[in-house]
PDB file of C-alpha atoms in Angstrom:
ATOM      1  CA  MET A   1      -1.448  27.893  25.308  1.00  0.00           C
ATOM      2  CA  GLY A   2      -0.558  28.907  21.745  1.00  0.00           C
ATOM      3  CA  LYS A   3       3.136  28.296  22.383  1.00  0.00           C
ATOM      4  CA  LEU A   4       2.329  24.899  23.886  1.00  0.00           C
ATOM      5  CA  LYS A   5       0.305  23.901  20.826  1.00  0.00           C
ATOM      6  CA  ALA A   6       3.073  25.074  18.511  1.00  0.00           C
ATOM      7  CA  TRP A   7       5.629  23.107  20.538  1.00  0.00           C
ATOM      8  CA  TRP A   8       3.491  19.961  20.350  1.00  0.00           C
ATOM      9  CA  ARG A   9       2.989  20.316  16.602  1.00  0.00           C
ATOM     10  CA  ARG A  10       6.753  20.561  16.224  1.00  0.00           C
ATOM     11  CA  ILE A  11       7.689  17.529  18.333  1.00  0.00           C
ATOM     12  CA  ARG A  12       4.679  15.325  17.527  1.00  0.00           C
ATOM     13  CA  PRO A  13       5.963  13.966  14.178  1.00  0.00           C
ATOM     14  CA  PRO A  14       9.327  12.675  15.467  1.00  0.00           C
ATOM     15  CA  ILE A  15       7.732  11.238  18.625  1.00  0.00           C
ATOM     16  CA  MET A  16       4.928   9.480  16.752  1.00  0.00           C
ATOM     17  CA  THR A  17       7.379   8.311  14.095  1.00  0.00           C
ATOM     18  CA  SER A  18       9.635   6.722  16.690  1.00  0.00           C
ATOM     19  CA  LEU A  19       6.700   5.066  18.464  1.00  0.00           C
ATOM     20  CA  GLY A  20       5.153   3.840  15.208  1.00  0.00           C
ATOM     21  CA  TYR A  21       8.442   2.521  13.893  1.00  0.00           C
ATOM     22  CA  ALA A  22       9.260   0.716  17.147  1.00  0.00           C
ATOM     23  CA  ALA A  23       5.804  -0.881  17.321  1.00  0.00           C
ATOM     24  CA  ALA A  24       5.892  -1.943  13.664  1.00  0.00           C
ATOM     25  CA  ARG A  25       9.341  -3.498  13.974  1.00  0.00           C
ATOM     26  CA  ALA A  26       8.402  -5.278  17.210  1.00  0.00           C
ATOM     27  CA  ILE A  27       5.300  -6.857  15.655  1.00  0.00           C
ATOM     28  CA  GLY A  28       6.931  -7.423  12.272  1.00  0.00           C
ATOM     29  CA  ALA A  29       9.820  -9.365  13.784  1.00  0.00           C
ATOM     30  CA  THR A  30       7.374 -12.014  15.054  1.00  0.00           C
ATOM     31  CA  LEU A  31       5.313 -12.502  11.879  1.00  0.00           C
ATOM     32  CA  ARG A  32       5.535 -15.512   9.569  1.00  0.00           C
ATOM     33  CA  ILE A  33       4.788 -14.078   6.129  1.00  0.00           C
ATOM     34  CA  GLU A  34       4.260 -16.270   3.082  1.00  0.00           C
ATOM     35  CA  LEU A  35       4.475 -14.876  -0.446  1.00  0.00           C
ATOM     36  CA  LYS A  36       2.356 -16.605  -3.078  1.00  0.00           C
ATOM     37  CA  GLY A  37       2.833 -15.809  -6.746  1.00  0.00           C
ATOM     38  CA  GLY A  38       6.316 -14.398  -6.320  1.00  0.00           C
ATOM     39  CA  GLN A  39       7.181 -15.521  -9.844  1.00  0.00           C
ATOM     40  CA  HIS A  40       5.084 -12.627 -11.149  1.00  0.00           C
ATOM     41  CA  LEU A  41       7.794 -10.245  -9.932  1.00  0.00           C
ATOM     42  CA  GLU A  42      10.468 -11.910 -12.044  1.00  0.00           C
ATOM     43  CA  GLY A  43      11.762 -10.536 -15.329  1.00  0.00           C
ATOM     44  CA  GLY A  44      12.844  -7.082 -16.376  1.00  0.00           C
ATOM     45  CA  GLY A  45      10.944  -3.817 -16.374  1.00  0.00           C
ATOM     46  CA  GLY A  46       9.237  -1.794 -13.692  1.00  0.00           C
ATOM     47  CA  LYS A  47       6.436  -3.323 -11.637  1.00  0.00           C
ATOM     48  CA  ILE A  48       3.716  -1.820  -9.460  1.00  0.00           C
ATOM     49  CA  VAL A  49       2.390  -4.067  -6.677  1.00  0.00           C
ATOM     50  CA  ALA A  50      -1.146  -2.775  -6.093  1.00  0.00           C
ATOM     51  CA  GLY A  51      -3.224  -3.627  -3.015  1.00  0.00           C
ATOM     52  CA  TRP A  52      -5.748  -1.916  -0.766  1.00  0.00           C
ATOM     53  CA  HIS A  53      -4.749   0.929   1.529  1.00  0.00           C
ATOM     54  CA  GLY A  54      -5.894  -0.925   4.635  1.00  0.00           C
ATOM     55  CA  GLU A  55      -3.569  -3.875   4.022  1.00  0.00           C
ATOM     56  CA  THR A  56      -0.153  -2.195   3.888  1.00  0.00           C
ATOM     57  CA  PHE A  57       1.286  -3.380   7.214  1.00  0.00           C
ATOM     58  CA  VAL A  58       2.208  -6.906   6.113  1.00  0.00           C
ATOM     59  CA  PRO A  59       3.792  -5.862   2.776  1.00  0.00           C
ATOM     60  CA  ALA A  60       5.720  -3.129   4.619  1.00  0.00           C
ATOM     61  CA  MET A  61       7.223  -5.778   6.889  1.00  0.00           C
ATOM     62  CA  PHE A  62       7.898  -8.208   4.033  1.00  0.00           C
ATOM     63  CA  TRP A  63       9.665  -5.688   1.763  1.00  0.00           C
ATOM     64  CA  ARG A  64      11.384  -3.603   4.437  1.00  0.00           C
ATOM     65  CA  GLY A  65      15.009  -2.827   3.737  1.00  0.00           C
ATOM     66  CA  LYS A  66      14.759  -3.832   0.065  1.00  0.00           C
ATOM     67  CA  GLY A  67      14.637  -0.408  -1.542  1.00  0.00           C
ATOM     68  CA  VAL A  68      11.054  -0.667  -2.770  1.00  0.00           C
ATOM     69  CA  TRP A  69       9.485   2.614  -3.862  1.00  0.00           C
ATOM     70  CA  THR A  70       6.169   3.948  -2.598  1.00  0.00           C
ATOM     71  CA  ILE A  71       4.078   7.130  -2.823  1.00  0.00           C
ATOM     72  CA  ILE A  72       2.783   8.754   0.369  1.00  0.00           C
ATOM     73  CA  SER A  73       0.564  11.829   0.613  1.00  0.00           C
ATOM     74  CA  GLN A  74       1.778  15.250   1.736  1.00  0.00           C
ATOM     75  CA  SER A  75      -0.768  15.400   4.564  1.00  0.00           C
ATOM     76  CA  ARG A  76       0.234  15.681   8.227  1.00  0.00           C
ATOM     77  CA  ASP A  77      -0.500  11.981   8.771  1.00  0.00           C
ATOM     78  CA  GLY A  78       1.364  11.240   5.561  1.00  0.00           C
ATOM     79  CA  GLU A  79       4.429  12.990   6.971  1.00  0.00           C
ATOM     80  CA  MET A  80       4.603  10.552   9.876  1.00  0.00           C
ATOM     81  CA  GLN A  81       3.884   7.597   7.619  1.00  0.00           C
ATOM     82  CA  ALA A  82       6.631   8.703   5.230  1.00  0.00           C
ATOM     83  CA  ARG A  83       9.112   8.887   8.094  1.00  0.00           C
ATOM     84  CA  VAL A  84       8.210   5.383   9.263  1.00  0.00           C
ATOM     85  CA  PHE A  85       8.445   3.911   5.754  1.00  0.00           C
ATOM     86  CA  GLY A  86      11.740   5.700   5.226  1.00  0.00           C
ATOM     87  CA  ARG A  87      13.165   4.133   8.371  1.00  0.00           C
ATOM     88  CA  LEU A  88      11.897   0.759   7.155  1.00  0.00           C
ATOM     89  CA  GLY A  89      14.084   1.145   4.073  1.00  0.00           C
ATOM     90  CA  PHE A  90      11.511   2.238   1.495  1.00  0.00           C
ATOM     91  CA  LYS A  91      12.213   4.947  -1.078  1.00  0.00           C
ATOM     92  CA  VAL A  92       9.421   7.462  -0.608  1.00  0.00           C
ATOM     93  CA  ILE A  93       7.865   9.823  -3.146  1.00  0.00           C
ATOM     94  CA  ARG A  94       5.622  12.469  -1.585  1.00  0.00           C
ATOM     95  CA  GLY A  95       2.365  13.466  -3.260  1.00  0.00           C
ATOM     96  CA  SER A  96      -1.278  12.529  -3.810  1.00  0.00           C
ATOM     97  CA  THR A  97      -4.337  13.555  -5.782  1.00  0.00           C
ATOM     98  CA  GLY A  98      -4.764  16.510  -3.441  1.00  0.00           C
ATOM     99  CA  ARG A  99      -1.220  17.910  -3.185  1.00  0.00           C
ATOM    100  CA  GLY A 100       1.887  17.351  -5.258  1.00  0.00           C
ATOM    101  CA  GLY A 101       0.200  14.775  -7.441  1.00  0.00           C
ATOM    102  CA  VAL A 102       1.678  15.780 -10.789  1.00  0.00           C
ATOM    103  CA  ARG A 103       5.241  15.974  -9.482  1.00  0.00           C
ATOM    104  CA  ALA A 104       4.860  12.635  -7.685  1.00  0.00           C
ATOM    105  CA  ALA A 105       3.457  10.967 -10.800  1.00  0.00           C
ATOM    106  CA  VAL A 106       6.331  12.229 -12.953  1.00  0.00           C
ATOM    107  CA  GLU A 107       8.910  11.021 -10.437  1.00  0.00           C
ATOM    108  CA  ALA A 108       7.170   7.638 -10.125  1.00  0.00           C
ATOM    109  CA  ILE A 109       7.032   7.200 -13.908  1.00  0.00           C
ATOM    110  CA  ASN A 110      10.750   7.940 -14.188  1.00  0.00           C
ATOM    111  CA  VAL A 111      11.811   5.380 -11.561  1.00  0.00           C
ATOM    112  CA  LEU A 112       9.453   2.773 -13.023  1.00  0.00           C
ATOM    113  CA  ARG A 113      11.005   3.294 -16.456  1.00  0.00           C
ATOM    114  CA  ASP A 114      14.323   2.492 -14.802  1.00  0.00           C
ATOM    115  CA  GLY A 115      12.923  -0.875 -13.659  1.00  0.00           C
ATOM    116  CA  ALA A 116      11.891  -0.053 -10.090  1.00  0.00           C
ATOM    117  CA  LEU A 117       9.551  -2.115  -7.919  1.00  0.00           C
ATOM    118  CA  MET A 118       6.838   0.092  -6.436  1.00  0.00           C
ATOM    119  CA  ALA A 119       4.211  -0.632  -3.789  1.00  0.00           C
ATOM    120  CA  PHE A 120       1.048   1.382  -4.432  1.00  0.00           C
ATOM    121  CA  THR A 121      -2.415   1.690  -2.869  1.00  0.00           C
ATOM    122  CA  PRO A 122      -4.809   2.589  -5.697  1.00  0.00           C
ATOM    123  CA  ASP A 123      -7.701   3.374  -3.324  1.00  0.00           C
ATOM    124  CA  GLY A 124      -5.680   5.821  -1.225  1.00  0.00           C
ATOM    125  CA  PRO A 125      -5.017   8.167   0.350  1.00  0.00           C
ATOM    126  CA  ARG A 126      -8.661   9.005   1.174  1.00  0.00           C
ATOM    127  CA  GLY A 127     -10.736   6.307  -0.480  1.00  0.00           C
ATOM    128  CA  PRO A 128     -13.328   5.195  -1.184  1.00  0.00           C
ATOM    129  CA  SER A 129     -11.931   1.924   0.098  1.00  0.00           C
ATOM    130  CA  GLY A 130     -11.645  -0.848  -2.451  1.00  0.00           C
ATOM    131  CA  VAL A 131     -12.037   1.405  -5.504  1.00  0.00           C
ATOM    132  CA  VAL A 132      -9.102   1.731  -7.912  1.00  0.00           C
ATOM    133  CA  GLN A 133      -8.385   5.345  -8.841  1.00  0.00           C
ATOM    134  CA  GLY A 134      -7.160   6.334 -12.285  1.00  0.00           C
ATOM    135  CA  GLY A 135      -3.655   7.391 -11.234  1.00  0.00           C
ATOM    136  CA  LEU A 136      -2.426   3.800 -11.150  1.00  0.00           C
ATOM    137  CA  LEU A 137      -3.437   3.203 -14.763  1.00  0.00           C
ATOM    138  CA  LEU A 138      -1.843   6.423 -15.983  1.00  0.00           C
ATOM    139  CA  MET A 139       1.456   5.570 -14.257  1.00  0.00           C
ATOM    140  CA  ALA A 140       1.452   2.115 -15.846  1.00  0.00           C
ATOM    141  CA  LYS A 141       0.557   3.538 -19.252  1.00  0.00           C
ATOM    142  CA  LYS A 142       3.255   6.225 -19.235  1.00  0.00           C
ATOM    143  CA  SER A 143       6.021   4.066 -17.732  1.00  0.00           C
ATOM    144  CA  GLY A 144       5.318   0.708 -19.349  1.00  0.00           C
ATOM    145  CA  ALA A 145       5.405  -0.924 -15.916  1.00  0.00           C
ATOM    146  CA  ALA A 146       3.251  -3.984 -15.253  1.00  0.00           C
ATOM    147  CA  ILE A 147       0.610  -3.829 -12.519  1.00  0.00           C
ATOM    148  CA  ILE A 148       0.829  -6.764 -10.083  1.00  0.00           C
ATOM    149  CA  PRO A 149      -2.485  -7.004  -8.161  1.00  0.00           C
ATOM    150  CA  ALA A 150      -2.179  -8.213  -4.573  1.00  0.00           C
ATOM    151  CA  GLY A 151      -4.295  -9.528  -1.731  1.00  0.00           C
ATOM    152  CA  VAL A 152      -3.100  -9.509   1.905  1.00  0.00           C
ATOM    153  CA  SER A 153      -4.352 -11.060   5.116  1.00  0.00           C
ATOM    154  CA  SER A 154      -3.210 -12.358   8.489  1.00  0.00           C
ATOM    155  CA  ARG A 155      -4.699 -15.075  10.679  1.00  0.00           C
ATOM    156  CA  ARG A 156      -4.829 -13.095  13.919  1.00  0.00           C
ATOM    157  CA  ARG A 157      -5.253  -9.335  13.638  1.00  0.00           C
ATOM    158  CA  TRP A 158      -6.774  -6.103  14.735  1.00  0.00           C
ATOM    159  CA  ARG A 159      -9.046  -4.106  12.432  1.00  0.00           C
ATOM    160  CA  LEU A 160      -9.061  -0.374  13.126  1.00  0.00           C
ATOM    161  CA  GLY A 161     -12.155   1.789  12.821  1.00  0.00           C
ATOM    162  CA  THR A 162     -10.633   3.889  10.059  1.00  0.00           C
ATOM    163  CA  TRP A 163     -12.100   4.469   6.572  1.00  0.00           C
ATOM    164  CA  ASP A 164      -9.881   1.685   5.189  1.00  0.00           C
ATOM    165  CA  ARG A 165     -10.411  -0.712   8.159  1.00  0.00           C
ATOM    166  CA  TYR A 166      -6.638  -0.868   8.552  1.00  0.00           C
ATOM    167  CA  GLN A 167      -5.310  -4.330   9.385  1.00  0.00           C
ATOM    168  CA  ILE A 168      -2.576  -4.820  11.995  1.00  0.00           C
ATOM    169  CA  PRO A 169      -1.498  -8.439  12.574  1.00  0.00           C
ATOM    170  CA  LYS A 170      -1.205  -9.590  16.155  1.00  0.00           C
ATOM    171  CA  PRO A 171       2.251 -10.683  17.300  1.00  0.00           C
ATOM    172  CA  PHE A 172       3.362 -14.150  16.147  1.00  0.00           C
ATOM    173  CA  SER A 173       0.555 -14.351  13.593  1.00  0.00           C
ATOM    174  CA  ARG A 174       0.808 -15.994  10.202  1.00  0.00           C
ATOM    175  CA  ALA A 175       0.260 -13.707   7.215  1.00  0.00           C
ATOM    176  CA  VAL A 176       0.078 -14.070   3.459  1.00  0.00           C
ATOM    177  CA  ILE A 177       0.607 -11.896   0.383  1.00  0.00           C
ATOM    178  CA  VAL A 178      -1.010 -13.270  -2.781  1.00  0.00           C
ATOM    179  CA  LEU A 179       0.213 -11.799  -6.073  1.00  0.00           C
ATOM    180  CA  GLY A 180      -1.699 -12.100  -9.338  1.00  0.00           C
ATOM    181  CA  GLU A 181      -0.591 -12.185 -12.935  1.00  0.00           C
ATOM    182  CA  PRO A 182       0.812  -8.935 -14.381  1.00  0.00           C
ATOM    183  CA  ILE A 183      -1.632  -6.559 -16.040  1.00  0.00           C
ATOM    184  CA  GLU A 184      -0.147  -4.285 -18.695  1.00  0.00           C
ATOM    185  CA  VAL A 185      -1.655  -1.044 -19.942  1.00  0.00           C
ATOM    186  CA  PRO A 186      -0.878  -0.257 -23.618  1.00  0.00           C
ATOM    187  CA  ALA A 187       0.972   2.993 -24.237  1.00  0.00           C
ATOM    188  CA  HIS A 188      -1.740   4.104 -26.663  1.00  0.00           C
ATOM    189  CA  ALA A 189      -4.720   2.991 -24.555  1.00  0.00           C
ATOM    190  CA  THR A 190      -7.859   5.057 -25.066  1.00  0.00           C
ATOM    191  CA  GLU A 191     -10.015   6.383 -22.216  1.00  0.00           C
ATOM    192  CA  ILE A 192     -12.368   3.449 -22.721  1.00  0.00           C
ATOM    193  CA  GLU A 193      -9.489   0.969 -22.609  1.00  0.00           C
ATOM    194  CA  LEU A 194      -8.105   2.636 -19.474  1.00  0.00           C
ATOM    195  CA  GLU A 195     -11.465   2.226 -17.767  1.00  0.00           C
ATOM    196  CA  GLN A 196     -11.591  -1.425 -18.818  1.00  0.00           C
ATOM    197  CA  SER A 197      -8.115  -1.936 -17.364  1.00  0.00           C
ATOM    198  CA  ARG A 198      -9.118  -0.121 -14.177  1.00  0.00           C
ATOM    199  CA  LEU A 199     -12.097  -2.414 -13.676  1.00  0.00           C
ATOM    200  CA  ARG A 200      -9.937  -5.461 -14.399  1.00  0.00           C
ATOM    201  CA  VAL A 201      -7.333  -4.424 -11.818  1.00  0.00           C
ATOM    202  CA  GLU A 202     -10.048  -3.681  -9.252  1.00  0.00           C
ATOM    203  CA  ALA A 203     -11.690  -7.070  -9.802  1.00  0.00           C
ATOM    204  CA  GLU A 204      -8.343  -8.865  -9.541  1.00  0.00           C
ATOM    205  CA  ILE A 205      -7.368  -7.164  -6.281  1.00  0.00           C
ATOM    206  CA  ARG A 206     -10.757  -8.073  -4.822  1.00  0.00           C
ATOM    207  CA  ARG A 207     -10.396 -11.683  -5.977  1.00  0.00           C
ATOM    208  CA  LEU A 208      -6.899 -11.959  -4.526  1.00  0.00           C
ATOM    209  CA  GLN A 209      -7.991 -10.285  -1.295  1.00  0.00           C
ATOM    210  CA  ASN A 210     -10.711 -12.913  -0.974  1.00  0.00           C
ATOM    211  CA  GLU A 211      -8.160 -15.646  -1.650  1.00  0.00           C
ATOM    212  CA  ALA A 212      -5.847 -14.249   1.027  1.00  0.00           C
ATOM    213  CA  GLU A 213      -8.716 -14.024   3.535  1.00  0.00           C
ATOM    214  CA  ARG A 214      -9.700 -17.639   2.921  1.00  0.00           C
ATOM    215  CA  ALA A 215      -6.077 -18.781   3.235  1.00  0.00           C
ATOM    216  CA  MET A 216      -5.954 -17.236   6.704  1.00  0.00           C
ATOM    217  CA  GLY A 217      -9.281 -18.758   7.762  1.00  0.00           C
ATOM    218  CA  HIS A 218     -11.513 -15.704   7.301  1.00  0.00           C
ATOM    219  CA  LYS A 219     -14.651 -15.128   5.297  1.00  0.00           C
ATOM    220  CA  PRO A 220     -14.090 -13.073   2.135  1.00  0.00           C
ATOM    221  CA  GLU A 221     -14.606  -9.366   2.783  1.00  0.00           C
ATOM    222  CA  CYS A 222     -15.171  -8.152  -0.768  1.00  0.00           C
ATOM    223  CA  ALA A 223     -17.282 -10.682  -2.650  1.00  0.00           C
ATOM    224  CA  GLY A 224     -19.050  -7.822  -4.394  1.00  0.00           C
ATOM    225  CA  GLU A 225     -18.366  -4.270  -3.376  1.00  0.00           C
ATOM    226  CA  ARG A 226     -15.908  -3.780  -0.583  1.00  0.00           C
TER     227      ARG A 226
END
């Protein structure tokens, strides 16, 4: 039995990666995704598109194959997710608040200083859902990159029973990504100013998420606390 478990642990990641990748590409190929506020990505300098952890499917399909950077945790589930995102053409940095966080932050700051576009989930990898963690603000402060808040929704979808209520669009659904105006964090921001920026980013993502939900015919999900 022990050998069987060890064998399954060894082959599970590549099997699940292949299945996840195939399913994502099959659904993604049928979606009609609209980007609103794309002008906020224009201009020089690094940019961090920040949206909730449960809404990553649509952006992953929209930006696949475009060399966008992202950070994925070093957990077992993160390993499979990293493999899928890698096959979708993302540049993956491994690390989180639990493991490898400092190294990941340093690497992210360096690529952002070089003008990279990064997709980031500020309430991940473990939540609480809809709460911006401080790592996003520190990356923006150290790199000079602008934070681009984002809301995401799809008209027809499944919601999983996970902590982040992960959204998977149904095939042939319409979807939307709504980007807000850039938010910059001063290089010499104090702890108080960082907290003010954190609350501003959190409020903007919630507002844009509500806007995206309404655009797809749903009731807003985060009018107050998510």
